[in-house]
Each structure stands twice: as C-alpha cells, then as structure tokens.
Tab-separated table of C-alpha atoms and ligand atoms in Angstrom:
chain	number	residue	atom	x	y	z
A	1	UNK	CA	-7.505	-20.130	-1.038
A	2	UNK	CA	-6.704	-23.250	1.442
A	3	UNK	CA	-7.336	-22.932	4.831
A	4	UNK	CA	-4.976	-24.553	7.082
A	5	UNK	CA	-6.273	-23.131	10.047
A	6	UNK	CA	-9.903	-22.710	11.061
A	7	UNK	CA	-9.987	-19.913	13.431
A	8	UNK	CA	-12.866	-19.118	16.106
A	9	UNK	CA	-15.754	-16.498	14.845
A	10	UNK	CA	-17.694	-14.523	17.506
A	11	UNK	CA	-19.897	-12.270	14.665
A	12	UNK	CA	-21.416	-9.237	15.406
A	13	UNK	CA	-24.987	-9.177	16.706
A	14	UNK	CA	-25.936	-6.303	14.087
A	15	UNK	CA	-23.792	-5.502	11.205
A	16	UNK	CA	-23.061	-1.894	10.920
A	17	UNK	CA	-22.857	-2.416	6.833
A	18	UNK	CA	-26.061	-0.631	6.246
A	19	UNK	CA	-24.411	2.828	7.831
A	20	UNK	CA	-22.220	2.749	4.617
A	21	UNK	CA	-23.002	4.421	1.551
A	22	UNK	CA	-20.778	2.673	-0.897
A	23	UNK	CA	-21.116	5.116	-3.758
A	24	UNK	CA	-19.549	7.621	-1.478
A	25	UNK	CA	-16.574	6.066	0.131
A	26	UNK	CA	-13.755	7.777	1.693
A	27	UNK	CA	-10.613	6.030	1.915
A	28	UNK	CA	-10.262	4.423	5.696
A	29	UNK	CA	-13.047	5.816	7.072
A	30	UNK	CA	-15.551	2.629	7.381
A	31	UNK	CA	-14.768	-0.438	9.039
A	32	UNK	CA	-15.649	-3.866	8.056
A	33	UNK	CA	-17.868	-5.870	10.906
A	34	UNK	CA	-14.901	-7.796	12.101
A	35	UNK	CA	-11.250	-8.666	12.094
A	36	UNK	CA	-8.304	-11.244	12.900
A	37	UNK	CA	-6.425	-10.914	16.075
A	38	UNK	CA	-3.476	-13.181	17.351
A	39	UNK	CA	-1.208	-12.853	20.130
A	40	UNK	CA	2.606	-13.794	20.221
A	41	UNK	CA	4.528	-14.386	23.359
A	42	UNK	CA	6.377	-16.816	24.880
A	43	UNK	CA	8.181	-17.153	21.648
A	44	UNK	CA	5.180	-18.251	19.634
A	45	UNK	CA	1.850	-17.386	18.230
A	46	UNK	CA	-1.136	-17.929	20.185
A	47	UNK	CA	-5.106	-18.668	19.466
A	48	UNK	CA	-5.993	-16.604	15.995
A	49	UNK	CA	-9.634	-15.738	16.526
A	50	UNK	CA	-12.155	-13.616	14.294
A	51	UNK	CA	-14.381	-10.988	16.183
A	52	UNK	CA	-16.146	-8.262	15.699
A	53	UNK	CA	-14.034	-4.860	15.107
A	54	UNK	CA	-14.040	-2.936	17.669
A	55	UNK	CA	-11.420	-0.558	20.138
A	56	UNK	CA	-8.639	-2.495	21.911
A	57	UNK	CA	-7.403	-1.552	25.847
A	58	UNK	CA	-4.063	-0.984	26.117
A	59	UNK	CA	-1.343	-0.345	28.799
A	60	UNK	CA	-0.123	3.232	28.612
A	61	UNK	CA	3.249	1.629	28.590
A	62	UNK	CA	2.727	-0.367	25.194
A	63	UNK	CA	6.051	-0.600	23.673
A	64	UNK	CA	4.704	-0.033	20.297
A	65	UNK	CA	3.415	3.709	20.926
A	66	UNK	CA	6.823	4.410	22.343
A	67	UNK	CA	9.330	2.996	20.685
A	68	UNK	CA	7.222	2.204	17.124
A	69	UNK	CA	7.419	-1.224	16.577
A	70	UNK	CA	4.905	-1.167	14.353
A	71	UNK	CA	4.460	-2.306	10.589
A	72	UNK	CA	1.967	-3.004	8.127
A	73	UNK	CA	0.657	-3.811	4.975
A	74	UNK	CA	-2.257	-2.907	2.096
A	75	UNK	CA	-3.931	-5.074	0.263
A	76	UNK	CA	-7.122	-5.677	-2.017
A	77	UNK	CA	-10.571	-7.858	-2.751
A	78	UNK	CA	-12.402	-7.164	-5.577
A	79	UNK	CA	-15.927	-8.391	-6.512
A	80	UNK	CA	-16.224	-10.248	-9.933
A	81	UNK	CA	-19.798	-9.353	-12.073
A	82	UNK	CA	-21.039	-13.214	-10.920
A	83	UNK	CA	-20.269	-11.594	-7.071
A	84	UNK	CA	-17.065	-14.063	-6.439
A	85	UNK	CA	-14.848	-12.584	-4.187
A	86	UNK	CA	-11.134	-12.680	-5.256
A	87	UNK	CA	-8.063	-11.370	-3.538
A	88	UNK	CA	-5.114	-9.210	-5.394
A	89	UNK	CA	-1.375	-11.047	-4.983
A	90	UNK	CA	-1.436	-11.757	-0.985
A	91	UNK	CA	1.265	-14.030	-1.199
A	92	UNK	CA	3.503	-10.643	-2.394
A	93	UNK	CA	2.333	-8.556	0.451
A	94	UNK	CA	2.865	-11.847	3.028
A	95	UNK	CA	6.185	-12.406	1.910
A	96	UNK	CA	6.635	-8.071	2.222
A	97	UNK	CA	5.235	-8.395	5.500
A	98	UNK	CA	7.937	-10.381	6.843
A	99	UNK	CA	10.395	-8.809	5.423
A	100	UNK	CA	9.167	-5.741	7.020
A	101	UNK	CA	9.067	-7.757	10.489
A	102	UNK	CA	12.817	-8.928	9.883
A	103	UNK	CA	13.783	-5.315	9.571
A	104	UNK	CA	12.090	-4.279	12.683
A	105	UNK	CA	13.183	-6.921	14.865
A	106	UNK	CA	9.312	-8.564	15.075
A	107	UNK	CA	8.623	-11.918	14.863
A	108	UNK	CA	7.555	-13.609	11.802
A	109	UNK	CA	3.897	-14.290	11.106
A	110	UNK	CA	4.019	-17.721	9.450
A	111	UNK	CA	1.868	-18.112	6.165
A	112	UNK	CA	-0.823	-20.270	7.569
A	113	UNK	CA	-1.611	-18.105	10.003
A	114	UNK	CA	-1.624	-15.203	7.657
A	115	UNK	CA	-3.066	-16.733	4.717
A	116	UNK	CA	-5.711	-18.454	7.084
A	117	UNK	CA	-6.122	-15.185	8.958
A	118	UNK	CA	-6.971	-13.099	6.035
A	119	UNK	CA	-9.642	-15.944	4.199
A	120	UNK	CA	-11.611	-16.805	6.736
A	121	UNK	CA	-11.952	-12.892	7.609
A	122	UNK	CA	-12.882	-12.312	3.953
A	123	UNK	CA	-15.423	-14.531	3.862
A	124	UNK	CA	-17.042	-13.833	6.866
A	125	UNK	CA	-17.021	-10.173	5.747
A	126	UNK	CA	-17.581	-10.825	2.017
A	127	UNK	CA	-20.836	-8.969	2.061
A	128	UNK	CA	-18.538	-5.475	2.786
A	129	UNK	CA	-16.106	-6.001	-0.550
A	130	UNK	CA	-17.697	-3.523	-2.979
A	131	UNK	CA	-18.911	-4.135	-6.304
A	132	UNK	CA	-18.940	-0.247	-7.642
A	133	UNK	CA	-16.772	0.536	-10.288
A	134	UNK	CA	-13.467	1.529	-9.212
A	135	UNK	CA	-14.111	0.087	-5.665
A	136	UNK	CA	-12.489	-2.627	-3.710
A	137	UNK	CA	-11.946	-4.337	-0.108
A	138	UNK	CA	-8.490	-2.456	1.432
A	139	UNK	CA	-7.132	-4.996	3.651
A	140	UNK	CA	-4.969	-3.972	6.576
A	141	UNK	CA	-2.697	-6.457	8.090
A	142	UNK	CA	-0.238	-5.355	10.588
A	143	UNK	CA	1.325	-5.735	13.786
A	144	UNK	CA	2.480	-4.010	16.653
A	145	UNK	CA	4.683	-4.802	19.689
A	146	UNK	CA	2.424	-5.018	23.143
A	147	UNK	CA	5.010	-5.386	25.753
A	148	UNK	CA	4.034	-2.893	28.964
A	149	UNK	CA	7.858	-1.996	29.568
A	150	UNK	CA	9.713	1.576	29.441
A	151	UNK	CA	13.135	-0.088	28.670
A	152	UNK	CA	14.348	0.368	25.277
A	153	UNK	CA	14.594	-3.333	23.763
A	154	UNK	CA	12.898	-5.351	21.162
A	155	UNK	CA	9.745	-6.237	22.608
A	156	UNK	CA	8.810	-9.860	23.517
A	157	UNK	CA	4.943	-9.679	22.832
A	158	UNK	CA	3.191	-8.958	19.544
A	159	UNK	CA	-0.052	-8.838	18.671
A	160	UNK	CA	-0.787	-9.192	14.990
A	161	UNK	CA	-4.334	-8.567	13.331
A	162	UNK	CA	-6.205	-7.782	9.912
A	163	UNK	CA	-8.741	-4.804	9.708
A	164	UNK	CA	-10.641	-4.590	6.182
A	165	UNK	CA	-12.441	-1.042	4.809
A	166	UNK	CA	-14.356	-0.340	1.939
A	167	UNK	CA	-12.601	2.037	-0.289
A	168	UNK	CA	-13.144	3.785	-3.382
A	169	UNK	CA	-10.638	5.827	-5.131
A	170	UNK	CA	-7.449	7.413	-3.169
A	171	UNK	CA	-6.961	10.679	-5.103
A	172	UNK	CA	-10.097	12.546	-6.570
A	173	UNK	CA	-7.579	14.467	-9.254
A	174	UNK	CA	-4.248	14.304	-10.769
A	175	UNK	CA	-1.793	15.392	-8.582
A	176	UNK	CA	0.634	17.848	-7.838
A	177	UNK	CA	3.904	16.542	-6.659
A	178	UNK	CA	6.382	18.756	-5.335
A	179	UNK	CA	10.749	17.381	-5.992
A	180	UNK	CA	11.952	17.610	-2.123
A	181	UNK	CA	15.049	19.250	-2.045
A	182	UNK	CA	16.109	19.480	1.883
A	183	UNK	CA	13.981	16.403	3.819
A	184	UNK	CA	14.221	12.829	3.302
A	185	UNK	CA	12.127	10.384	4.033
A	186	UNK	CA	14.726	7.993	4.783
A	187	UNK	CA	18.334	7.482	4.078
A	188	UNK	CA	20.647	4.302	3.243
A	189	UNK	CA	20.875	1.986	6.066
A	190	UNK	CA	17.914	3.030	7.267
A	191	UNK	CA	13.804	1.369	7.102
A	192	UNK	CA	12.850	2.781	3.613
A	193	UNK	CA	11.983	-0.623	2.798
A	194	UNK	CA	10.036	-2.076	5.152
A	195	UNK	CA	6.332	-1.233	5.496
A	196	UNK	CA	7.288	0.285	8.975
A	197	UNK	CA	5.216	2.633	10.848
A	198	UNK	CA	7.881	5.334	11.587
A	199	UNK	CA	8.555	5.742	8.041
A	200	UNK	CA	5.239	7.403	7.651
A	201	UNK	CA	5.441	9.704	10.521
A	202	UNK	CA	8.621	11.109	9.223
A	203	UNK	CA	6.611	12.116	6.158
A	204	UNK	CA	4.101	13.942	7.869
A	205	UNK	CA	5.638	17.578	8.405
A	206	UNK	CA	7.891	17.858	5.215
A	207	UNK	CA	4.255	16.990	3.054
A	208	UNK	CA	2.387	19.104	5.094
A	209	UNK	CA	4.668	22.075	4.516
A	210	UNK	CA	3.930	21.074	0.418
A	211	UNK	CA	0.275	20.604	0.579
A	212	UNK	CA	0.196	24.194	2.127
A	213	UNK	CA	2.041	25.112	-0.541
A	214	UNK	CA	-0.650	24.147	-2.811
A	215	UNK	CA	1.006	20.533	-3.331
A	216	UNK	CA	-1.015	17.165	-3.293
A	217	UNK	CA	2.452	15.194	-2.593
A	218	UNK	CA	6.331	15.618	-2.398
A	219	UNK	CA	8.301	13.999	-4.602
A	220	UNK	CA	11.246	11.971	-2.327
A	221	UNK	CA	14.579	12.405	-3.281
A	222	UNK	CA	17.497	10.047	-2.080
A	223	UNK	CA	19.262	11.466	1.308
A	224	UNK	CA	22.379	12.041	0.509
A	225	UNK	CA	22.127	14.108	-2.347
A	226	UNK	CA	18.686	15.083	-3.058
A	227	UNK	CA	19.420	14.611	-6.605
A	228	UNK	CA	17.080	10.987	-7.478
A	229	UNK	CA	14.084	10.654	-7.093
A	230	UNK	CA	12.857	7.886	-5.190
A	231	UNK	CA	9.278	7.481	-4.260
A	232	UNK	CA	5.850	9.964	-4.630
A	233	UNK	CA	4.235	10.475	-1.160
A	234	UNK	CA	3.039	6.617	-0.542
A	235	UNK	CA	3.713	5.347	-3.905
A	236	UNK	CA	6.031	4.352	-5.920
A	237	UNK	CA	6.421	6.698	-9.208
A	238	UNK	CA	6.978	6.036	-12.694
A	239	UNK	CA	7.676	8.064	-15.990
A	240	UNK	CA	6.918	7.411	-19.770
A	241	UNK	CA	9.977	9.190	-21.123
A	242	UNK	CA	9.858	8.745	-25.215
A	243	UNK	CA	8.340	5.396	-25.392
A	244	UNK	CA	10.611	4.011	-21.992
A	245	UNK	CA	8.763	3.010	-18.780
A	246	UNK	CA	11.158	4.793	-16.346
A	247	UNK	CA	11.061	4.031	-12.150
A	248	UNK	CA	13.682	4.174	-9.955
A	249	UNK	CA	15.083	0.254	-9.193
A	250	UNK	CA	14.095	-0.533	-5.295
A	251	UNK	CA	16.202	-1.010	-2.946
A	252	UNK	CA	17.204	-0.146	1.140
A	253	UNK	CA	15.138	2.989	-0.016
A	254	UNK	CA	12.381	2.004	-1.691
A	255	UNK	CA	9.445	0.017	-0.856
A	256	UNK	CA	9.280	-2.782	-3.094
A	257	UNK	CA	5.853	-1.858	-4.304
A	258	UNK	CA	3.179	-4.602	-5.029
A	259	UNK	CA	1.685	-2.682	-7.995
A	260	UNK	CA	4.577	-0.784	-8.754
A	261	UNK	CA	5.539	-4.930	-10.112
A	262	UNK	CA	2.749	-5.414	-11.746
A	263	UNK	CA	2.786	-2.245	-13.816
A	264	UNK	CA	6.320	-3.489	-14.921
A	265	UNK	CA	4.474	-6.901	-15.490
A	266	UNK	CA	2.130	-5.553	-17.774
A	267	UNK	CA	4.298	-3.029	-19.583
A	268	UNK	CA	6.776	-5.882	-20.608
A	269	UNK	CA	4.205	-8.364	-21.660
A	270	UNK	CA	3.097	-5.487	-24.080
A	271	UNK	CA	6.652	-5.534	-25.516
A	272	UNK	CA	7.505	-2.175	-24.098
A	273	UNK	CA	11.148	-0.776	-22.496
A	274	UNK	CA	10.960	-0.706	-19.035
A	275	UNK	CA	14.391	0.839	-17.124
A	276	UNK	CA	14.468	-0.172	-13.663
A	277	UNK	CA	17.356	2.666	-12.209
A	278	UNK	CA	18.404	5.426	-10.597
A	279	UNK	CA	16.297	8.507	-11.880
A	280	UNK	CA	17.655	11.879	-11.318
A	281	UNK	CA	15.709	14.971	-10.993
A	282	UNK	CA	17.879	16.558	-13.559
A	283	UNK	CA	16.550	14.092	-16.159
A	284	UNK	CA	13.005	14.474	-15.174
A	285	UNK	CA	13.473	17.840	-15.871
A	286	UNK	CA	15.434	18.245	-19.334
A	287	UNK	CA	12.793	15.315	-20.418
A	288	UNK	CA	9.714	17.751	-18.792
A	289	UNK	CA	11.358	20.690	-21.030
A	290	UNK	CA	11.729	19.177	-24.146
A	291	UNK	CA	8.474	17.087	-24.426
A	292	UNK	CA	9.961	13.736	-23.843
A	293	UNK	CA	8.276	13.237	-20.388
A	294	UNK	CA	5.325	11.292	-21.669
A	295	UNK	CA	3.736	10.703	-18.203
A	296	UNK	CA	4.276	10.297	-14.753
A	297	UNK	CA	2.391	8.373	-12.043
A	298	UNK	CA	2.593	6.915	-8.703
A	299	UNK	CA	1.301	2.735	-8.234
A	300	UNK	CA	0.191	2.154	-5.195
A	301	UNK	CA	-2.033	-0.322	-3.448
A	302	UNK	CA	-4.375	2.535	-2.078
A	303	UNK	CA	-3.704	5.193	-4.193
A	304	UNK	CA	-3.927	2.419	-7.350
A	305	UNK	CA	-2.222	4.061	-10.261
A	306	UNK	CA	-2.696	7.637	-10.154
A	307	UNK	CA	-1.502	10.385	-12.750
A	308	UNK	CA	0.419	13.358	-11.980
A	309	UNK	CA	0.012	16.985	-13.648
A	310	UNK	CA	2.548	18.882	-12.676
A	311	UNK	CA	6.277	18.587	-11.316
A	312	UNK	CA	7.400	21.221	-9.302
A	313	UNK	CA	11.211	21.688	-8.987
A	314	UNK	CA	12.997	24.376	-7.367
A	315	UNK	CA	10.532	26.868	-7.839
A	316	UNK	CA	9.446	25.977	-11.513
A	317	UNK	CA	6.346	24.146	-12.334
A	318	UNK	CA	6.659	21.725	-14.604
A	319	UNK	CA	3.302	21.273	-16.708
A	320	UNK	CA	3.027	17.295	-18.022
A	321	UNK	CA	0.969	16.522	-21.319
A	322	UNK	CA	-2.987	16.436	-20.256
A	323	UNK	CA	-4.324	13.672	-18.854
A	324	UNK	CA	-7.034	13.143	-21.636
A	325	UNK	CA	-4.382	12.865	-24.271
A	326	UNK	CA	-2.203	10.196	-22.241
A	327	UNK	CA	-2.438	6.420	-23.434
A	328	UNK	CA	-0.060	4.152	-21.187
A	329	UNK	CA	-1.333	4.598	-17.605
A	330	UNK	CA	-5.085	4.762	-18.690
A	331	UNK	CA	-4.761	1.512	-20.201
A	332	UNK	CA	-2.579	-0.478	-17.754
A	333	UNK	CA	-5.223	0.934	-15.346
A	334	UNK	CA	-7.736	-0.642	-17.166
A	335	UNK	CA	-6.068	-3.711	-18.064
A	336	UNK	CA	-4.951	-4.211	-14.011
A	337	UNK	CA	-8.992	-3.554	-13.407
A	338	UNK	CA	-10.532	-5.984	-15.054
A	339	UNK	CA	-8.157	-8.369	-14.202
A	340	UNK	CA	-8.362	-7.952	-10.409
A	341	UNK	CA	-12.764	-7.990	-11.088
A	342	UNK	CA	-12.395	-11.137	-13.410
A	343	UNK	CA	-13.319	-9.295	-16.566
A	344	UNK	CA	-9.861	-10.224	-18.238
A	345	UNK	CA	-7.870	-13.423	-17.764
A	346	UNK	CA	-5.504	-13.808	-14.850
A	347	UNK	CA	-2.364	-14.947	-16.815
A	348	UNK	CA	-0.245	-14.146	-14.226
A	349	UNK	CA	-1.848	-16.421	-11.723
A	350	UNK	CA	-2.550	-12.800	-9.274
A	351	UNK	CA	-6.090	-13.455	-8.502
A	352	UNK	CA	-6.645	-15.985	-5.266
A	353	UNK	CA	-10.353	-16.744	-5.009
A	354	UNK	CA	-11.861	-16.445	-1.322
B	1	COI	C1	-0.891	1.419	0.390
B	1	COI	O1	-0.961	1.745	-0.787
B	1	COI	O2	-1.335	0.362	0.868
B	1	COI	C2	-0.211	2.322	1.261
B	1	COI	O3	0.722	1.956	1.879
B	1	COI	C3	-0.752	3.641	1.378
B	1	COI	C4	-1.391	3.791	2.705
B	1	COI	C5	-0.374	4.267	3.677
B	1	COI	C6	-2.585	4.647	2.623
C-alpha cells in the first residue's frame, strides 16, 4: 500500500494489548491502541493525525446523535504464516464508503486520505492483527456529522476516523433466521444501500422481537410486499438451490456486500450458476420442501460466511440439510481463508500488503 500522506503519530505510553486474550475474542469488544481522526469544515479536510484510542468530548448538540448523520464501514487484516500483514479489498469498501456519504449528504473522504489513513494505522497497530485461526483485524472506518446546531440541515462539520478490534468469529453456531413478514428494514427510495447508521437502528426492535422468539436473525423481506427476500440480519444471504448459487441482485435495498462479491467471484471461477435476482419467499420455500434448497448462508464482512439451519416462515420451520453434509459454503470459506492469510494465491489481486 502507497502512502501519499504521512500523518502525525502520538503512540500510547503503554499498550493495553497484553489485556487481550486472543484465543477468546468477542466481536467489538477490544480496542486496538490507536486510531485515525480527521476533521472537515470549512469545506475541506483538515490535519489527519494517529493517536491513541481513547473517548471523544462532544457537544450535547452534535448533529450526528440527533439527526444520524452517521455511516460506516467493515473491513479486514489478516496475518500471513511469515507474520505479513495484508488487508482484504479496501479499495471496495472506500469506494462503498462514499457512496454511502453521497447518500447521506456527507462529504467525500478522498482516497489518499482514506487509503493513507487506514496504512499508516495498520502498521502502527500491526502487533494487534491476530494470527489465530479464524481471526482477523475488523477495521472500522466511519464518520459522523459534528456540527453543535438544533436546526434540521445537512451538517457543515464532519469528523471522520478509523477504529480497529481484534475479532474472532461473529456467530458461534448456525443460525436461525426468521422470513419477516410485517417490518422492513427499509423500503425503495429509501438508505438500504448505504452503510448508514439509521439503517441499523431500525433493525433493532423487529430482531429483538425474533431472537426472543428463539431466532438468531430475521430474514428481510422487500417493503412493499414482504414477498422477497432481501438481506439476513447484517448480511447479505445466499442459497444453493439444485446446483444454482441463488442471492437476491442489490440494489436501492441492498447493501452491495463486499463478500457477498467475492462469494460470486469464487463460485463463477469454479464454473458454477450463479443467479443474481429477485428471490421470493415462496421459492425458498417449495425448494426447502422438496429438497432442492441445498444451503443457505449470509456473507458478511463480520459475520464472514455463516450457515443457516433453519428457515422459519409463517409459523413453519423449515429444517435445511446438516451442516456436516454441506460442500459449497465450507469450501468457498476455506478457499476465501487462505487467500485473505496468503496460504492460496491472490488471483484476484484482493490482498493489499500493509
Ligand atoms: C460488517 O459485516 O462489517 C457489518 O456491517 C456488520 C456489523 C454491523 C457488525
């Protein structure tokens, strides 16, 4: 990765990385030693500096925890077996980033200051990117709108900063998604899209209600109808139907998910059928009853790729073939693996060394 901008470093006086028990991590719950902070105003970006992580002040007024301004985006390190540090496909979630910003009326973070942002922060925390199986770097980039005003506008001050956290895997078990028949995430028009803060809020209550029905997830369905599916909780979600990769095509619903592509990458190079469309739940179904439905998964950044059990659909669970016996997701699981730790070529140019 090129630098184009060297940024300030204040480090910490005592790294906190010895607190950590990496065999044991829970997802966001540890914080690298430091992170990337820059300010816009004035119509333009300020000084980028690196410092140790640590609690912000804020106005009570901040426009962002009014009025939500607020996006964001996921990304990964991974540790090779010679210890190089290498970074999944930032230039996908940079480019996602902005669209994100268009959407919510933010201003763009220009590549050098992301790109430079996130490299330098990397390798100044390179020591916190895991190297236990299954384990990565999460990277957190996002911004939020700092403007100490009640008025309801788009703000004129930004500040936009990277966080890192040592994660290990997202979901312990398979999960149990539940088909969402009367709340929607979002509808057409609306932010589904964009990596926007407010879209996960709106999530909250209607996945609540299914995890205390027993549910790990809900299974969105579009607005309008409730009669496609769309996306799985924070992921996007896929079916092996027959011998078809199955996913519903993204678009002003769906988040244009960074692994969600490169399943599609890998599943093509291996010569297989991939549909990119709308998926109704009725299909799901019929396939579910009569053995067709192969699989089904979510790809996510955090969650990874991670294999669902049962559908649950207007009262009827639907039991999917067990995990043990399934072939496709285990192995593009694998294959995405030890290409992100440098144990299999990067044909597809993903990898960006630190
Ligand atoms: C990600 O996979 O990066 C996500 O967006 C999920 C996150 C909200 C935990």
């Amino acid at each position: 990765m090129t630098d184009t901008f060297s940024y300030p470093v204040t480090r910490v006086a005592q790294s906190r990385i010895s607190q950590v028990d990496f065999d044991n991590l829970r997802f966001g719950a540890a914080f690298a030693d430091h992170m990337f902070v820059i300010d816009y105003k004035d119509g333009q970006w300020g000084q980028g500096e690196i410092m140790p992580y640590g609690p912000w002040t804020f106005d009570p007024s901040m426009a962002a925890l009014h009025y939500g301004q607020a996006i964001f985006e996921g990304l990964k390190a991974y540790k090779t077996p010679q210890g190089n540090v290498q970074i999944f496909r930032p230039q996908a979630n940079f480019e996602r980033f902005n669209e994100s910003a268009k959407r919510m009326s933010m201003p763009v973070v220009p590549e050098e200051i992301f790109m430079s942002g996130l490299s330098q922060l990397i390798k100044v925390d390179e020591n916190w990117v895991p190297s236990q199986k299954g384990s990565s770097l999460y990277i957190r980039p996002f911004m939020v709108s700092t403007d100490e005003f009640l008025g309801v506008r788009i703000a004129e001050t930004y500040r936009f900063a990277i966080i890192c956290s040592p994660v290990g895997q997202y979901y312990s078990e398979p999960l149990k998604v539940k088909v969402e028949r009367t709340f929607s995430r979002v509808a057409e028009g609306g932010s589904g899209n964009a990596k926007a803060a407010g879209n996960y809020a709106a999530a909250m209550y209607p996945t609540k209600l299914a995890q205390d029905a027993g549910f790990h997830q809900l299974l969105w369905t579009d607005a309008a109808t409730h009669s496609f599916i769309e996306e799985s909780g924070t992921m996007n979600v896929m079916f092996l139907i027959d011998d078809t990769v199955v996913t519903p095509a993204v678009g002003g619903t769906i988040l244009k998910g960074v692994t969600r592509n490169s399943v599609l990458v890998l599943a093509k190079d291996r010569g297989m059928k991939v549909d990119e469309r709308r998926v109704s739940v009725e299909e799901i179904v019929s396939a579910a009853k009569d053995g067709r439905l192969k699989e089904a998964f979510g790809a996510g950044t955090a969650a990874t790729i991670a294999p669902i059990s049962v559908i649950h659909c207007d009262g009827v669970d639907y039991h999917l073939p067990p995990i043990e016996t399934r072939t496709f997701a285990p192995s593009i699981l694998k294959e995405l693996t030890e290409i992100r730790t440098g144990e299999t070529a990067d044909r597809f140019g993903w990898m960006v060394q630190v």
